[in-house]
Backbone as ProteinMPNN parsed JSONL, in Angstrom:
{"seq_chain_A": "MQTVTHLTPDFAVAGELSDADFEEAAASGFKAIINNRPDGEAPGQPTAASQKAIAEKHGLQYVHIPVNQANIFSDSVVGAMADTLAKLDGPILAHCKSGMRSAIVWAAASARTRPVAEVEKILSQGPFDLSFLHDELEQQAAHAAGTETA", "coords_chain_A": {"N_chain_A": [[101.389, 60.722, 187.622], [98.838, 62.963, 188.702], [97.988, 65.244, 185.173], [98.968, 68.518, 185.898], [97.358, 71.854, 186.137], [99.4, 74.474, 186.126], [97.672, 77.622, 187.572], [98.694, 80.301, 188.59], [101.881, 80.979, 189.647], [101.587, 80.354, 192.599], [99.752, 78.201, 192.399], [97.744, 75.95, 191.472], [95.519, 72.984, 189.765], [94.326, 70.783, 189.199], [92.711, 67.507, 188.11], [91.344, 64.29, 190.468], [93.215, 62.717, 193.002], [95.484, 60.605, 193.099], [96.58, 58.03, 195.887], [99.799, 57.816, 196.081], [99.719, 60.257, 194.233], [99.971, 62.313, 196.179], [102.387, 62.478, 197.066], [104.075, 62.448, 195.135], [103.37, 65.623, 194.887], [104.195, 66.623, 197.143], [107.051, 66.022, 196.711], [107.569, 67.586, 195.066], [107.074, 70.007, 195.17], [105.237, 71.547, 196.025], [102.934, 72.971, 198.503], [100.667, 72.949, 199.816], [97.569, 71.29, 199.286], [94.487, 72.004, 198.586], [91.507, 69.968, 198.571], [88.317, 70.017, 195.946], [86.58, 67.728, 196.387], [82.983, 67.163, 196.421], [82.883, 64.756, 199.314], [81.858, 61.388, 198.382], [80.653, 61.909, 195.761], [81.58, 59.811, 193.46], [81.937, 56.876, 193.511], [84.117, 54.747, 195.449], [85.957, 56.363, 195.123], [87.812, 58.48, 197.064], [88.204, 59.232, 200.887], [87.092, 62.406, 202.274], [88.663, 62.663, 204.84], [90.084, 60.119, 204.731], [92.002, 60.853, 202.681], [93.622, 63.451, 203.849], [94.619, 62.495, 205.756], [96.938, 60.807, 204.316], [97.712, 63.587, 202.703], [99.064, 65.059, 205.194], [100.579, 62.776, 206.065], [102.614, 63.204, 204.53], [103.492, 65.82, 204.616], [102.214, 67.622, 203.935], [100.172, 70.841, 204.288], [96.085, 70.492, 204.614], [93.341, 71.115, 203.06], [89.275, 71.008, 203.219], [87.343, 71.076, 200.35], [84.276, 71.32, 199.853], [82.608, 71.031, 196.397], [80.796, 71.774, 193.987], [77.367, 71.621, 190.954], [75.675, 73.465, 192.666], [76.997, 74.896, 194.388], [78.63, 75.769, 193.714], [79.575, 78.774, 193.238], [77.988, 79.942, 196.011], [78.625, 81.637, 198.435], [79.234, 80.862, 200.794], [81.209, 78.554, 199.604], [82.657, 80.425, 197.675], [83.63, 81.877, 199.663], [85.311, 80.538, 201.672], [87.357, 79.698, 200.177], [88.328, 82.121, 199.605], [89.72, 82.592, 202.32], [91.355, 80.57, 202.065], [92.95, 80.604, 200.429], [94.167, 82.712, 201.281], [95.605, 81.957, 203.74], [96.579, 79.566, 203.796], [100.468, 78.419, 202.953], [101.616, 78.521, 199.444], [102.94, 77.051, 197.419], [99.959, 75.544, 196.358], [97.843, 72.882, 195.536], [94.738, 72.268, 193.903], [92.788, 70.294, 193.74], [89.841, 68.434, 192.052], [87.141, 66.806, 190.665], [88.295, 67.175, 187.19], [89.328, 69.169, 187.959], [88.907, 71.734, 186.829], [85.71, 72.595, 188.509], [88.019, 72.955, 190.285], [89.767, 75.113, 189.896], [87.259, 77.301, 188.098], [86.779, 77.734, 190.946], [88.718, 79.054, 192.502], [88.489, 81.647, 190.38], [86.516, 82.762, 190.697], [87.042, 83.645, 193.678], [89.94, 84.912, 193.981], [87.862, 86.599, 191.395], [87.587, 88.361, 193.238], [90.338, 89.623, 195.028], [91.157, 90.643, 193.165], [91.464, 92.421, 189.266], [89.223, 91.671, 187.191], [89.769, 91.465, 184.762], [92.502, 90.52, 184.621], [91.745, 88.451, 185.861], [90.41, 86.688, 184.311], [92.802, 87.255, 182.284], [94.554, 84.747, 183.702], [92.849, 82.732, 183.141], [92.444, 82.463, 180.869], [95.01, 81.497, 179.678], [95.377, 78.884, 179.704], [93.726, 74.465, 180.048], [91.064, 74.96, 180.469], [87.844, 76.047, 178.72], [86.179, 78.633, 179.793], [85.404, 80.725, 179.892], [82.402, 81.637, 179.823], [81.762, 82.584, 182.82], [82.517, 84.97, 182.668], [80.441, 87.207, 183.41], [80.168, 86.157, 186.909], [82.086, 86.269, 187.452], [81.716, 89.102, 186.842], [79.799, 89.84, 189.186], [81.93, 88.702, 192.076], [83.499, 90.352, 192.2], [82.095, 92.793, 192.56], [80.851, 92.365, 194.972], [82.91, 91.614, 197.151], [83.515, 94.34, 197.298], [80.798, 95.114, 197.7], [78.838, 96.185, 196.15], [77.658, 94.672, 195.241], [74.565, 93.689, 193.261], [71.066, 91.989, 193.252]], "CA_chain_A": [[100.751, 61.514, 188.923], [97.145, 63.834, 187.124], [98.486, 66.107, 184.525], [98.698, 69.707, 187.098], [97.411, 72.708, 185.72], [100.211, 75.526, 186.947], [97.038, 79.286, 186.784], [99.777, 80.804, 188.996], [103.827, 80.057, 190.371], [101.279, 79.417, 193.52], [97.855, 77.483, 192.766], [97.707, 74.621, 190.483], [94.934, 72.94, 189.923], [94.596, 68.355, 189.035], [91.65, 66.521, 188.984], [91.427, 62.885, 191.158], [94.844, 62.593, 193.611], [95.665, 58.957, 193.932], [97.395, 58.179, 197.036], [100.725, 58.378, 195.032], [99.971, 62.328, 193.514], [100.244, 63.486, 197.252], [103.95, 62.138, 197.713], [104.526, 63.103, 194.487], [102.908, 66.868, 194.773], [104.743, 67.071, 198.132], [108.115, 66.277, 195.888], [107.219, 69.088, 193.62], [107.297, 71.682, 196.495], [103.837, 71.966, 196.748], [102.725, 72.41, 200.535], [99.146, 72.734, 200.514], [95.961, 70.709, 198.8], [92.741, 71.938, 198.176], [90.163, 69.27, 198.408], [86.658, 70.545, 196.104], [85.586, 67.523, 195.379], [82.533, 66.698, 198.117], [82.409, 63.134, 199.994], [80.593, 60.068, 197.999], [80.726, 62.322, 194.294], [81.84, 59.07, 193.267], [81.917, 55.041, 194.167], [85.324, 54.107, 195.525], [86.549, 57.841, 195.504], [88.364, 58.872, 199.082], [86.661, 60.137, 201.782], [88.772, 64.587, 202.289], [89.815, 62.132, 205.865], [91.429, 59.807, 204.095], [92.737, 61.924, 201.515], [94.157, 64.35, 205.134], [96.104, 62.113, 206.913], [97.369, 61.01, 203.525], [98.553, 64.607, 202.936], [99.821, 64.942, 206.021], [101.975, 62.064, 206.329], [103.72, 63.972, 203.354], [103.622, 66.912, 205.245], [101.198, 69.0, 202.984], [98.473, 70.887, 204.332], [95.013, 70.001, 203.589], [91.717, 71.671, 203.11], [88.07, 70.059, 201.705], [86.025, 73.062, 200.393], [83.789, 69.908, 198.638], [82.284, 71.913, 195.984], [78.947, 70.674, 193.136], [76.427, 73.352, 190.863], [75.008, 73.949, 193.201], [77.086, 75.177, 195.346], [79.671, 76.329, 192.96], [79.412, 80.09, 193.259], [77.805, 80.444, 197.038], [79.722, 83.085, 198.951], [80.362, 79.723, 202.133], [81.996, 78.022, 199.248], [84.49, 81.51, 196.949], [84.289, 82.386, 200.669], [86.217, 79.933, 202.179], [88.03, 79.196, 198.801], [89.474, 83.226, 199.432], [90.017, 82.061, 203.486], [92.047, 79.298, 202.256], [94.309, 80.918, 200.117], [95.236, 83.747, 202.387], [95.804, 81.43, 204.647], [97.427, 78.22, 203.336], [101.426, 78.697, 202.711], [101.94, 77.915, 198.978], [102.303, 77.002, 195.651], [98.347, 74.915, 196.704], [97.463, 71.859, 194.243], [93.795, 72.252, 194.438], [91.443, 69.095, 192.667], [88.01, 67.534, 192.535], [87.467, 65.486, 188.963], [89.298, 66.708, 186.298], [90.374, 70.207, 187.981], [87.802, 72.513, 186.506], [85.977, 72.927, 189.328], [89.123, 74.487, 191.385], [90.109, 76.45, 188.369], [85.914, 78.093, 188.31], [86.172, 78.08, 192.661], [89.601, 79.888, 192.48], [88.547, 82.213, 189.603], [85.345, 82.752, 191.562], [87.678, 83.975, 194.948], [90.708, 85.544, 193.036], [87.969, 87.854, 191.579], [88.071, 89.169, 194.537], [91.774, 90.59, 195.219], [92.406, 91.332, 191.563], [91.155, 92.753, 188.201], [88.324, 90.766, 186.789], [90.895, 91.093, 183.824], [93.221, 90.001, 185.098], [91.904, 86.238, 186.207], [90.591, 85.988, 183.066], [93.221, 86.343, 181.37], [95.228, 84.109, 183.908], [92.521, 81.547, 182.632], [92.932, 81.675, 179.139], [96.3, 80.599, 178.964], [95.097, 77.415, 180.775], [93.436, 74.184, 179.563], [89.782, 74.869, 179.828], [87.145, 76.843, 177.729], [85.845, 79.56, 181.735], [85.317, 82.788, 179.261], [81.343, 81.632, 180.153], [82.602, 82.978, 183.9], [82.627, 86.378, 182.271], [79.365, 87.369, 184.516], [80.336, 85.801, 187.808], [82.811, 87.002, 188.372], [82.356, 90.422, 187.767], [79.186, 90.057, 190.495], [82.246, 88.227, 192.55], [84.534, 91.175, 192.236], [81.219, 93.232, 193.036], [80.694, 92.037, 196.309], [84.271, 92.052, 197.788], [83.911, 96.206, 196.298], [80.15, 95.879, 198.543], [78.531, 97.246, 195.087], [75.929, 93.956, 193.885], [72.814, 93.91, 193.25], [70.378, 90.679, 193.871]], "C_chain_A": [[99.657, 62.779, 187.509], [98.256, 64.941, 186.388], [97.928, 67.778, 186.19], [98.392, 70.688, 185.627], [98.487, 74.706, 186.689], [98.378, 77.052, 186.637], [98.093, 80.527, 187.059], [100.522, 80.281, 189.285], [102.472, 79.94, 192.156], [100.202, 78.556, 193.863], [98.121, 77.19, 191.486], [96.7, 74.429, 190.773], [94.989, 71.317, 189.181], [93.069, 68.001, 189.463], [92.375, 65.367, 190.028], [92.374, 63.34, 191.961], [94.704, 60.908, 194.011], [97.251, 59.212, 195.071], [99.32, 58.918, 196.622], [100.874, 59.547, 194.482], [100.071, 62.772, 195.28], [101.624, 63.145, 197.435], [104.445, 62.839, 196.532], [103.832, 65.214, 194.059], [104.56, 67.059, 195.701], [106.279, 66.852, 197.395], [108.736, 67.25, 194.755], [107.453, 69.906, 193.903], [105.562, 72.89, 196.357], [103.664, 72.292, 198.574], [101.908, 72.682, 200.664], [97.737, 72.021, 199.316], [95.467, 70.85, 199.475], [91.889, 70.307, 197.342], [88.495, 69.731, 197.412], [86.529, 69.308, 195.568], [83.843, 66.911, 196.919], [82.651, 64.745, 198.555], [81.297, 62.145, 199.14], [80.334, 60.992, 196.701], [80.499, 61.263, 193.221], [82.331, 57.548, 193.666], [83.394, 55.448, 193.889], [85.959, 55.195, 195.898], [87.263, 57.866, 196.542], [88.152, 59.691, 199.178], [88.699, 61.53, 201.949], [88.799, 63.105, 204.087], [90.819, 60.958, 205.341], [92.68, 60.754, 203.276], [93.865, 62.987, 202.819], [94.749, 63.813, 205.754], [97.214, 61.163, 205.495], [98.713, 62.072, 203.157], [99.358, 64.705, 204.268], [100.897, 64.217, 206.873], [103.161, 62.488, 205.316], [103.989, 65.075, 203.48], [103.257, 68.087, 204.457], [100.131, 69.649, 204.305], [97.001, 70.623, 203.556], [93.731, 70.312, 203.832], [90.248, 70.217, 202.232], [87.867, 71.417, 202.01], [85.938, 71.721, 199.038], [82.386, 71.447, 198.414], [80.821, 71.248, 194.573], [78.269, 72.211, 193.062], [75.424, 73.978, 191.72], [74.98, 75.208, 193.912], [78.817, 76.433, 194.939], [79.82, 78.214, 192.638], [79.153, 80.717, 194.7], [79.829, 81.393, 197.975], [79.96, 81.835, 199.9], [81.329, 79.427, 201.417], [83.552, 79.062, 198.745], [84.938, 82.127, 198.463], [85.087, 81.648, 201.17], [87.538, 79.894, 202.005], [89.263, 81.088, 199.36], [90.355, 83.008, 200.765], [91.184, 82.21, 203.444], [93.623, 80.006, 201.589], [95.152, 81.446, 200.384], [96.09, 83.069, 202.749], [96.764, 80.411, 204.599], [99.311, 79.347, 202.794], [101.638, 78.141, 201.212], [103.724, 77.353, 198.441], [101.377, 75.176, 196.956], [98.404, 73.894, 195.638], [95.67, 72.29, 194.952], [93.597, 71.14, 193.136], [89.86, 69.281, 193.021], [88.456, 66.421, 191.368], [88.211, 65.597, 188.384], [89.794, 68.18, 186.894], [90.146, 70.945, 187.647], [87.338, 73.441, 187.432], [87.261, 73.825, 190.327], [89.494, 75.685, 190.75], [88.66, 77.519, 188.65], [86.551, 78.936, 190.155], [87.805, 79.414, 192.901], [89.804, 80.944, 191.51], [87.463, 83.49, 190.57], [86.923, 84.398, 192.665], [89.073, 84.709, 194.637], [90.253, 86.112, 192.42], [87.32, 88.738, 192.452], [88.166, 90.234, 195.551], [92.381, 91.305, 193.475], [91.317, 91.944, 190.528], [90.522, 91.296, 187.84], [89.325, 91.096, 185.414], [91.814, 90.089, 183.663], [93.337, 88.143, 184.938], [91.236, 85.914, 185.08], [91.418, 86.01, 181.702], [93.923, 84.87, 181.493], [94.172, 82.538, 183.197], [92.439, 81.381, 181.583], [93.658, 81.263, 178.987], [95.937, 79.169, 179.583], [94.073, 76.06, 180.419], [91.622, 74.296, 179.463], [89.236, 76.385, 179.881], [86.111, 77.543, 179.437], [85.895, 80.801, 180.481], [83.996, 82.967, 179.619], [81.46, 82.577, 181.918], [82.36, 84.975, 184.413], [81.392, 87.037, 183.534], [79.707, 87.691, 186.127], [81.485, 86.582, 188.315], [82.841, 88.81, 188.594], [81.714, 90.621, 189.121], [80.702, 88.826, 191.564], [82.801, 90.168, 192.868], [83.671, 93.031, 193.499], [80.925, 92.8, 194.332], [81.855, 92.247, 197.194], [84.031, 93.806, 197.837], [82.224, 97.035, 197.591], [79.075, 97.16, 197.667], [77.698, 96.719, 194.581], [75.421, 93.91, 194.105], [72.522, 92.801, 192.831], [69.828, 90.864, 192.876]], "O_chain_A": [[99.717, 63.133, 186.332], [99.222, 65.387, 187.006], [97.005, 67.876, 186.998], [98.861, 70.508, 184.504], [98.13, 75.584, 187.475], [98.098, 77.304, 185.465], [98.365, 81.43, 186.269], [100.392, 79.059, 189.365], [102.947, 79.067, 192.882], [99.774, 78.212, 194.964], [98.586, 77.906, 190.6], [96.237, 75.072, 191.715], [96.036, 70.981, 188.63], [92.455, 68.11, 190.524], [93.557, 65.407, 190.369], [92.577, 64.54, 191.781], [94.074, 60.285, 194.866], [98.249, 59.932, 195.111], [99.817, 60.025, 196.826], [101.995, 59.975, 194.209], [100.335, 63.97, 195.381], [102.064, 63.879, 198.32], [105.2, 63.792, 196.721], [103.995, 65.778, 192.977], [105.639, 67.438, 195.246], [106.883, 67.905, 197.6], [109.719, 67.491, 194.053], [108.021, 70.761, 193.224], [105.128, 74.034, 196.487], [104.264, 71.814, 199.537], [101.734, 72.904, 201.862], [97.131, 72.825, 198.607], [95.458, 70.407, 200.623], [91.783, 69.85, 196.204], [87.488, 69.783, 198.119], [86.354, 69.303, 194.349], [83.976, 66.413, 198.037], [82.417, 63.788, 197.817], [80.078, 62.217, 199.296], [79.183, 60.639, 196.442], [79.679, 61.393, 192.312], [83.409, 57.474, 194.257], [83.897, 56.043, 192.936], [86.569, 55.161, 196.967], [87.241, 56.739, 197.038], [87.928, 60.676, 198.475], [89.926, 61.587, 201.869], [89.698, 62.458, 203.549], [92.037, 60.914, 205.514], [93.852, 61.092, 203.442], [95.016, 63.155, 202.416], [95.561, 64.392, 206.476], [98.353, 60.9, 205.882], [99.926, 61.865, 203.192], [100.515, 64.295, 204.176], [101.661, 64.572, 207.77], [104.342, 62.142, 205.363], [104.704, 65.608, 202.632], [103.814, 69.18, 204.353], [99.479, 68.95, 205.082], [96.8, 70.561, 202.343], [93.071, 69.813, 204.744], [90.226, 69.297, 201.415], [87.985, 72.278, 202.882], [86.633, 71.326, 198.102], [81.751, 72.212, 199.14], [80.15, 70.221, 194.679], [78.259, 73.199, 193.796], [74.568, 74.82, 191.449], [74.13, 76.072, 194.129], [79.542, 77.26, 195.49], [80.272, 78.595, 191.558], [79.747, 81.762, 194.963], [81.052, 81.531, 197.993], [81.168, 81.6, 199.881], [82.44, 79.699, 201.872], [84.738, 78.895, 199.028], [86.02, 82.67, 198.683], [86.13, 82.303, 201.174], [88.493, 79.963, 202.779], [90.49, 81.153, 199.424], [91.571, 83.154, 200.639], [91.968, 82.994, 203.98], [94.788, 79.975, 201.985], [96.352, 81.276, 200.172], [97.256, 83.221, 202.383], [97.733, 80.419, 205.358], [99.35, 80.523, 202.432], [101.943, 76.959, 201.367], [104.889, 77.312, 198.836], [101.832, 74.34, 197.737], [99.175, 74.187, 194.724], [95.433, 72.535, 196.134], [94.075, 71.153, 192.001], [89.119, 69.893, 193.789], [89.403, 65.657, 191.179], [89.105, 64.751, 188.395], [90.809, 68.545, 186.301], [91.088, 71.713, 187.846], [87.812, 74.567, 187.587], [87.276, 74.944, 190.84], [89.495, 76.875, 191.065], [88.86, 78.505, 189.359], [86.684, 80.123, 190.452], [87.678, 80.504, 193.458], [90.946, 81.399, 191.443], [87.686, 84.648, 190.923], [87.381, 85.491, 192.332], [89.231, 85.374, 195.661], [90.885, 86.708, 191.548], [86.612, 89.716, 192.21], [87.485, 90.987, 196.248], [93.298, 91.951, 192.967], [90.176, 91.969, 190.989], [91.005, 90.185, 188.055], [89.594, 89.902, 185.289], [91.909, 89.144, 182.879], [94.055, 87.252, 184.483], [91.41, 84.751, 184.714], [91.226, 85.423, 180.637], [94.068, 84.038, 180.598], [94.726, 81.495, 182.849], [92.349, 80.247, 181.112], [93.594, 80.393, 178.119], [96.939, 78.515, 179.871], [92.982, 76.628, 180.482], [90.99, 73.793, 178.534], [89.623, 77.386, 180.484], [85.419, 76.733, 180.053], [86.689, 81.737, 180.567], [83.736, 84.146, 179.86], [80.853, 83.627, 181.709], [82.2, 85.714, 185.385], [81.872, 87.274, 184.642], [79.642, 88.801, 186.654], [81.67, 87.288, 189.306], [83.333, 89.55, 189.446], [82.283, 91.184, 190.056], [80.1, 87.771, 191.765], [82.345, 90.927, 193.723], [84.101, 93.785, 194.372], [80.465, 93.889, 194.675], [81.733, 93.134, 198.039], [84.66, 94.367, 198.735], [82.103, 98.157, 198.083], [78.681, 98.272, 198.021], [76.931, 97.242, 193.772], [75.206, 94.024, 195.311], [73.326, 92.259, 192.072], [68.923, 90.108, 192.521]]}, "name": "protein", "num_of_chains": 1, "seq": "MQTVTHLTPDFAVAGELSDADFEEAAASGFKAIINNRPDGEAPGQPTAASQKAIAEKHGLQYVHIPVNQANIFSDSVVGAMADTLAKLDGPILAHCKSGMRSAIVWAAASARTRPVAEVEKILSQGPFDLSFLHDELEQQAAHAAGTETA"}
């Protein structure tokens, strides 16, 4: 199975999942998969539709929230992640190519409901250096509070 990094007890990230990884995820106690990879990002990459079928075969909930560099902090992506995190049963495993985009989108969504310092502390314990996110996390918190500025 891909290396899984738990950001919280109910949320983890990983790189691209193989068919066998879905079975292992279910056996490991995950209840849901979030796919943050856009279809067609790389040749030979599984489609969201094929991954949804595999997830459902193993009793996993499945949500596709495609993320790329241009939309990673957009309200459509961050809002969809926040809504999805609130609705899905955990633990949740989110994946992209390396796990980093999934961690970033989780952080942006979490900054809308948790103190930014708490989100940053969680991120600092993972394998990715995401210290550059501070300003964006503050903007997400301001958005949630209705105090953002243009």
